[in-house]
Amino acid sequence: MRVLLVAAGLCTGVNGAWASETTTTYTFEDENAVFTGRSRVTVAIVDDATLNSKVVQFTNANNTQNGYAFADYNFSSLVNKASTVTVNFDCYIGTGDRGRITIGDALVRGTTGGSAKNTSSTTGAIFTIGMNKDNAVLNSTTNLAKATYGDKWLNINIVVDVANKKYTYTIKQKSDDSVIKTESDIDYLANDANACSQIDVFGYINNAVGAKIDNLSITNYVDESVKYAGYTIKYIYGGTEIKTAVTDRAEIQVGEYATLLASDKEAITYNGQKYIYESDDASTQVIKEDGTTVVTVTFREAASYTYSIKAKYGDTVLETLSSGSVFEGDQVSTVQQLYYLVDNVLVKNNNNGGSDYTHKFTPDGNNYEGIITYAEDKEDVVFFAEAEDIPTLTPITSGYLATRFSGNQGAYAKDEAQVITTLAPGKYKLTAHILGTQSVATFTFKAGSETIWENSTSSGSFYVGVGTTGDEFTITKSTDITLEAAGGDGSSARVTNAVDFVYIQKTGDATEISATVTSAGWATLYTPYALDFSGVTGIEAYAATCSESTVTLTKVNSVPAGTGVVLKGAANTYSIPVIASSETDKGHLLGSATEATAYNAYDGYTLYMLKMVSGNAQFVPMTSGSLAAGKAYLKIASGNSSLARSLNVVFADEATGIQTVQSEGVAVDGYFNLSGQRVSQPTKGLYIVNGKKILVNDKR
């Protein structure tokens, strides 16, 4: 750094007053960077081959896009009482780096430049130059050619007339000193800039060199004939000072009216009460040479408002997300969830495509009601849940991802697969959204043993999303939908792998199921949904009713859901169409669609299963083991006197004309079963005797 002080006697006329001019120059050869990095930036002295000198380089951090990079040099102490300030510097801004250099008022711009996430601000700015996505930026003009200003060293000279808030600038090509652009007598870029006292650098591209600066010089011209003085600012409510008075505000010219900053009018909290700006007398207070000028800023009490924030679908309140009370002018925020399920309709609010689920409201009166409006998105949704609301899953909140989780939370299956819901037979698609970044986790949903949805977290899976939809899947019986174990804490304390939400949409009915008849020619079937046998050849279905020791079979063409039937036909596997419903009598056969039923499953009852006995179909009592899922059985009270016997099967359309064999007066020419086979020792049941169908009650 080299400081050159030049004091020249400049006659000002009648008073013969003097003016002074001071120039401070920074070549950075002493490796004093001068600038201070405030946010997500590294400030360093590097060797530049083009200039063959040391320069200041501003390198953005690897997470700059989560906020912004900012570094500044406040040179207020060099320009005290200045009437004119000249700033001269060499700079380099890459066309792909989107850096920006600004000259402005240090008191207003502060250590952020008023910037927000990914957004440079002109708060307190006099002059700015830099790059955006497509063009170069110069003050308020953003459509300049990047090639003219970027990827090369420029020299910029700005002469600022502080008294009149005007400036003149010239931009030159450093390599040949040619002028690129020059303008004179330009208004400050921002009206709230008063002094010329700061140079700062902004950037928001990860790992990019936001800018380079060399040969910075600041010249301060002071007209000694002009007197300056400071003044005091007091913050008053009802005669009480509610904030410490400002006594060190920068001096301004004697005889001018006092000025205030926007920060002087910001709300104040004092003893738990909020106060709001009401008025001030700055425009009537002339700066006195003795520094005794006092500006009074008057405040009033802020009202307190009650509020509630609600999610609504039409006139229906889906949920009250938050409620409470705040001071007038204060914002309240709440995190919504993306979807709600209303009568199988999925309704949605996407927060206007925001980067998170946060909504902000400013209550403007008591009983304020903020509304987040939802609209219909998808029909026929049979299941929806925020993952954290599924009881079997482990909820988790990440400070890094919280506002990107719909509903502010997610969840995962911690140690083993967990059931999230059970579906009836049909065709479906599952949609889920997962979040997580730094450690990879694979999330898998299954219908029974079939994988129906699988995705892994990645570097881009921490963003707000509507979910990923899997392929259509079909189930033909009541089936558990499970989430396999995966997720939890990632490799960073800020990162969590979890499911955000999941929903299942029904796309159609299961069209058919399979039923198998063995070589015995008989089978039972328990169906969890309605079936149509009318068009199926080779097989017949019968409803069964039990009376005393006889089971009567009645042929049916359709079967209601949740019904057991007897099947009779040739040995084969048959495809049975599924229908919406059936009015057929269900009969007495019971069953389980999903699990086997043990012989002693019901206290006080005996279960009877279909079995072939000597070529005849009978229902016999189960004494051990279990009956497979999808098979049917009879459930009869154990006190029934017929339990010691098997239950005979008869067909309803063969009952007319059936005779009972008596022990006397009947000549029997052999007993034949219904398949035409001779039976030497008939048991109770239906036989052909002497060419007639006979029901035998007692063993002969």
PDB file of C-alpha atoms in Angstrom, residues 1 27-34 43-47 54-56:
ATOM      1  CA  MET A   1       0.000   0.000   0.000  1.00  0.00           C
ATOM      2  CA  THR A  27      -1.186  -2.005  -5.258  1.00  0.00           C
ATOM      3  CA  PHE A  28      -1.467  -5.112  -3.024  1.00  0.00           C
ATOM      4  CA  GLU A  29       2.228  -5.876  -3.443  1.00  0.00           C
ATOM      5  CA  ASP A  30       2.460  -5.860   0.351  1.00  0.00           C
ATOM      6  CA  GLU A  31      -0.208  -8.654   0.337  1.00  0.00           C
ATOM      7  CA  ASN A  32      -2.618  -6.593   2.412  1.00  0.00           C
ATOM      8  CA  ALA A  33      -5.957  -7.533   0.820  1.00  0.00           C
ATOM      9  CA  VAL A  34      -7.843  -4.615   2.494  1.00  0.00           C
ATOM     10  CA  VAL A  43     -10.371 -13.111  -0.112  1.00  0.00           C
ATOM     11  CA  ALA A  44      -6.726 -13.744  -1.094  1.00  0.00           C
ATOM     12  CA  ILE A  45      -3.738 -12.104  -2.776  1.00  0.00           C
ATOM     13  CA  VAL A  46      -2.704 -14.034  -5.902  1.00  0.00           C
ATOM     14  CA  ASP A  47      -0.222 -13.503  -8.733  1.00  0.00           C
ATOM     15  CA  LYS A  54      -0.322  -9.257  -7.235  1.00  0.00           C
ATOM     16  CA  VAL A  55      -4.091  -8.795  -7.208  1.00  0.00           C
ATOM     17  CA  VAL A  56      -6.998  -9.401  -4.815  1.00  0.00           C
TER      18      VAL A  56
END
